[in-house]
């Protein structure tokens, strides 16, 4: 397992799973080595440009240079290269947790750049010009012209990633107009529905560049619409349960407030005013936190409406300011441009030169007018949110019905903008997808003269994003693309995307092609035909890496810069090539992690049908809401998704058999992470996974399992029933192989915990015998928190029965709750389900009597004096079990005292055991009444 699989001809697809894991991990480590120095250099370069400026030909410039050599940088094409470099840094910032080699200076730089990058575009001096058309200079590029699709798409994509505040602002709408204008032109014929650079023919490569940021924005709009709809449904459930007529309603009310808070946290990531969403979510959390089982909830329903009303007001105010600028850009700048296009004078000629336009003025005017109308429609739809939020009544007049109507409209507004943009680009999408058939035909016929790999891959990427291609079709197209791959890892560039007088041209570079290829491959986990060529690309970058230490960098104490030159035999670092290569490597890195996940799917039990924490019946409703088990886990999952420092990533779930540990673990998996494809990754590991090679191979399997799991991203792992591998080390009692395995298991669990935050991993261990677990495991660094999972307390049993048997009479409810103390969660669930089908007092007595023999009583587990030889979380577990006795403290405490008295009569029990004292501490901590 230790050997590297770099030998020629070795196919990882046919190798053993052990060798494949080692192979892909070695490739991942190699990719990180290749990525590290250029990525750090790019961060420093952009940070230097935006923070202090870079000396260029004696002048200080605040844009990223195009090339870097030993003398000075060059900034010939500042907009495009600056946007590409900033876009790459944005991606690095999004994945920063995964890279241990990003040291404090780079981490600090990324924090600064999170706002400096979009600000460097949206605060362009041209946008403040009093001459409307001069504002277009914010998107001016020397070679391609103002509002050219290539630089404009890169800027718009960057603004979309930077958040709604930037994408919906004045520059965002100018950029959107530029892209739609390019997509609407038909200067090469009515059926050429693609975008072009200047007078050159339309290409799928340029069209895809225009479409991808719009499709990304559409994805965000869809997600926002769904989240508002989710909030609507939750608010309906909150209102339904606000009266709190029974225990189940009061639990649902509090838990749904947590659910609503989680939705607002998700909206925070994609909203125009994230701080306000964060405050609203925290306010809902605080509203639910102090609730106890008997606390009235009706008045708190009014508080929910107040919190949401305040959020809506802030949302309207923030939108108003942003959209006012967008309206000026749409109604003044765009309309001025339209007027010039319709006027035959010097202004039109100047516009033609600046925008590099084909002088077919009727078509240009028609295309620009169509783009303008789309922008106006989208803007009006967004402004509906301002009107809606500004017109909301205050106080008691803001009723539940009004709140639901507002949520419904906000969802509809976002969906409406999505439909407007989807309709606007539909013809371009179809044109791009049709190009796949054409290029596949060229490749199949081995017509290398006409075949263009960038065209085919661009069409495939758009088809995948719009779900217009199957996995088989995409795989066949990608396989044909490999014809353009060279043996050294570079790629044939294909046809130009831009030519001026047959002298000046632009072709997709190798990093451009590989970025398209990796994006296409990533859409389907099982398309692996291009894996070898992606690895060769890493080889190609590895041998071509350059380092430069120009004079200007020495003056500002910047370390030597790393990167790659263009494919034109230059000796300088080309920033466009370097930034694009960095983006391609980040995509390839995710593909490698997907390959490792595929091995997990084949090797382990992967569970996909999961319920969330709010869908699981509670066990500890007697506690204050913030101390309840599901509440703590749900809120921790939100902290982990937000990457807050205080989040927990590893748990030890302990409790007697039947106490819902496995169900709870799966629910945590549903809440913790979600992959880019919208799927949840949950793996269940059992002793059988460790013992496939027998006792002698157990340590080998353990090393393999943990090495694999620590490299998979966005996964929740449940180690179920592996007590024997984690037992207290007793030299005289444990078998020899166990004594050797346990120390290694502890170290590997610590390694897994060390990887948890970076890789978005959560892992849980479930055990029925916490006292037999090695104490060294249950300490910070390996397990963040040990959580007792008790049997349902009296409050929970009451709520669960009310849920399953609506309208249950008070006498049946009282009988069942009083006679099911210390019943396992699973058995009590069975009782409630059976009772609901035949609800009567007689049947209740019968079922309680019959099911009472199906499980061992707790004394069987807790009166074994050997379990108390040393202190352990067993004390907390026993105390929480006692909470299930009654709603009254005295009765529960009496049970604990009786158990301790019985233990004192056993020989060998540890002296100094104070279970009643522990009981008092836990009762007080949980705020039980």
PDB file of N, CA and C in Angstrom, residues 14 255 449 581 643 695 840 864:
ATOM      1  N   UNK A  14      -8.066  -0.413 -13.038  1.00  0.00           N
ATOM      2  CA  UNK A  14      -8.055  -1.872 -12.922  1.00  0.00           C
ATOM      3  C   UNK A  14      -7.209  -2.349 -11.747  1.00  0.00           C
ATOM      4  N   UNK A 255     -38.513  23.634  17.556  1.00  0.00           N
ATOM      5  CA  UNK A 255     -37.583  23.027  16.590  1.00  0.00           C
ATOM      6  C   UNK A 255     -37.690  23.678  15.218  1.00  0.00           C
ATOM      7  N   UNK A 449      -8.843  18.954 -39.351  1.00  0.00           N
ATOM      8  CA  UNK A 449      -8.788  20.321 -39.886  1.00  0.00           C
ATOM      9  C   UNK A 449      -9.905  21.167 -39.318  1.00  0.00           C
ATOM     10  N   UNK A 581      -4.402  28.188 -15.120  1.00  0.00           N
ATOM     11  CA  UNK A 581      -3.866  26.898 -14.680  1.00  0.00           C
ATOM     12  C   UNK A 581      -4.235  26.622 -13.228  1.00  0.00           C
ATOM     13  N   UNK A 643     -18.329  27.380   8.993  1.00  0.00           N
ATOM     14  CA  UNK A 643     -16.896  27.286   9.288  1.00  0.00           C
ATOM     15  C   UNK A 643     -16.494  28.147  10.485  1.00  0.00           C
ATOM     16  N   UNK A 695      -7.746 -11.208  11.619  1.00  0.00           N
ATOM     17  CA  UNK A 695      -7.088 -10.483  12.706  1.00  0.00           C
ATOM     18  C   UNK A 695      -5.711  -9.987  12.314  1.00  0.00           C
ATOM     19  N   UNK A 840     -57.246   2.662  22.177  1.00  0.00           N
ATOM     20  CA  UNK A 840     -58.175   2.421  23.288  1.00  0.00           C
ATOM     21  C   UNK A 840     -57.367   2.159  24.545  1.00  0.00           C
ATOM     22  N   UNK A 864     -23.822  -3.669  36.902  1.00  0.00           N
ATOM     23  CA  UNK A 864     -22.582  -4.455  36.785  1.00  0.00           C
ATOM     24  C   UNK A 864     -21.449  -3.620  37.388  1.00  0.00           C
TER      25      UNK A 864
END
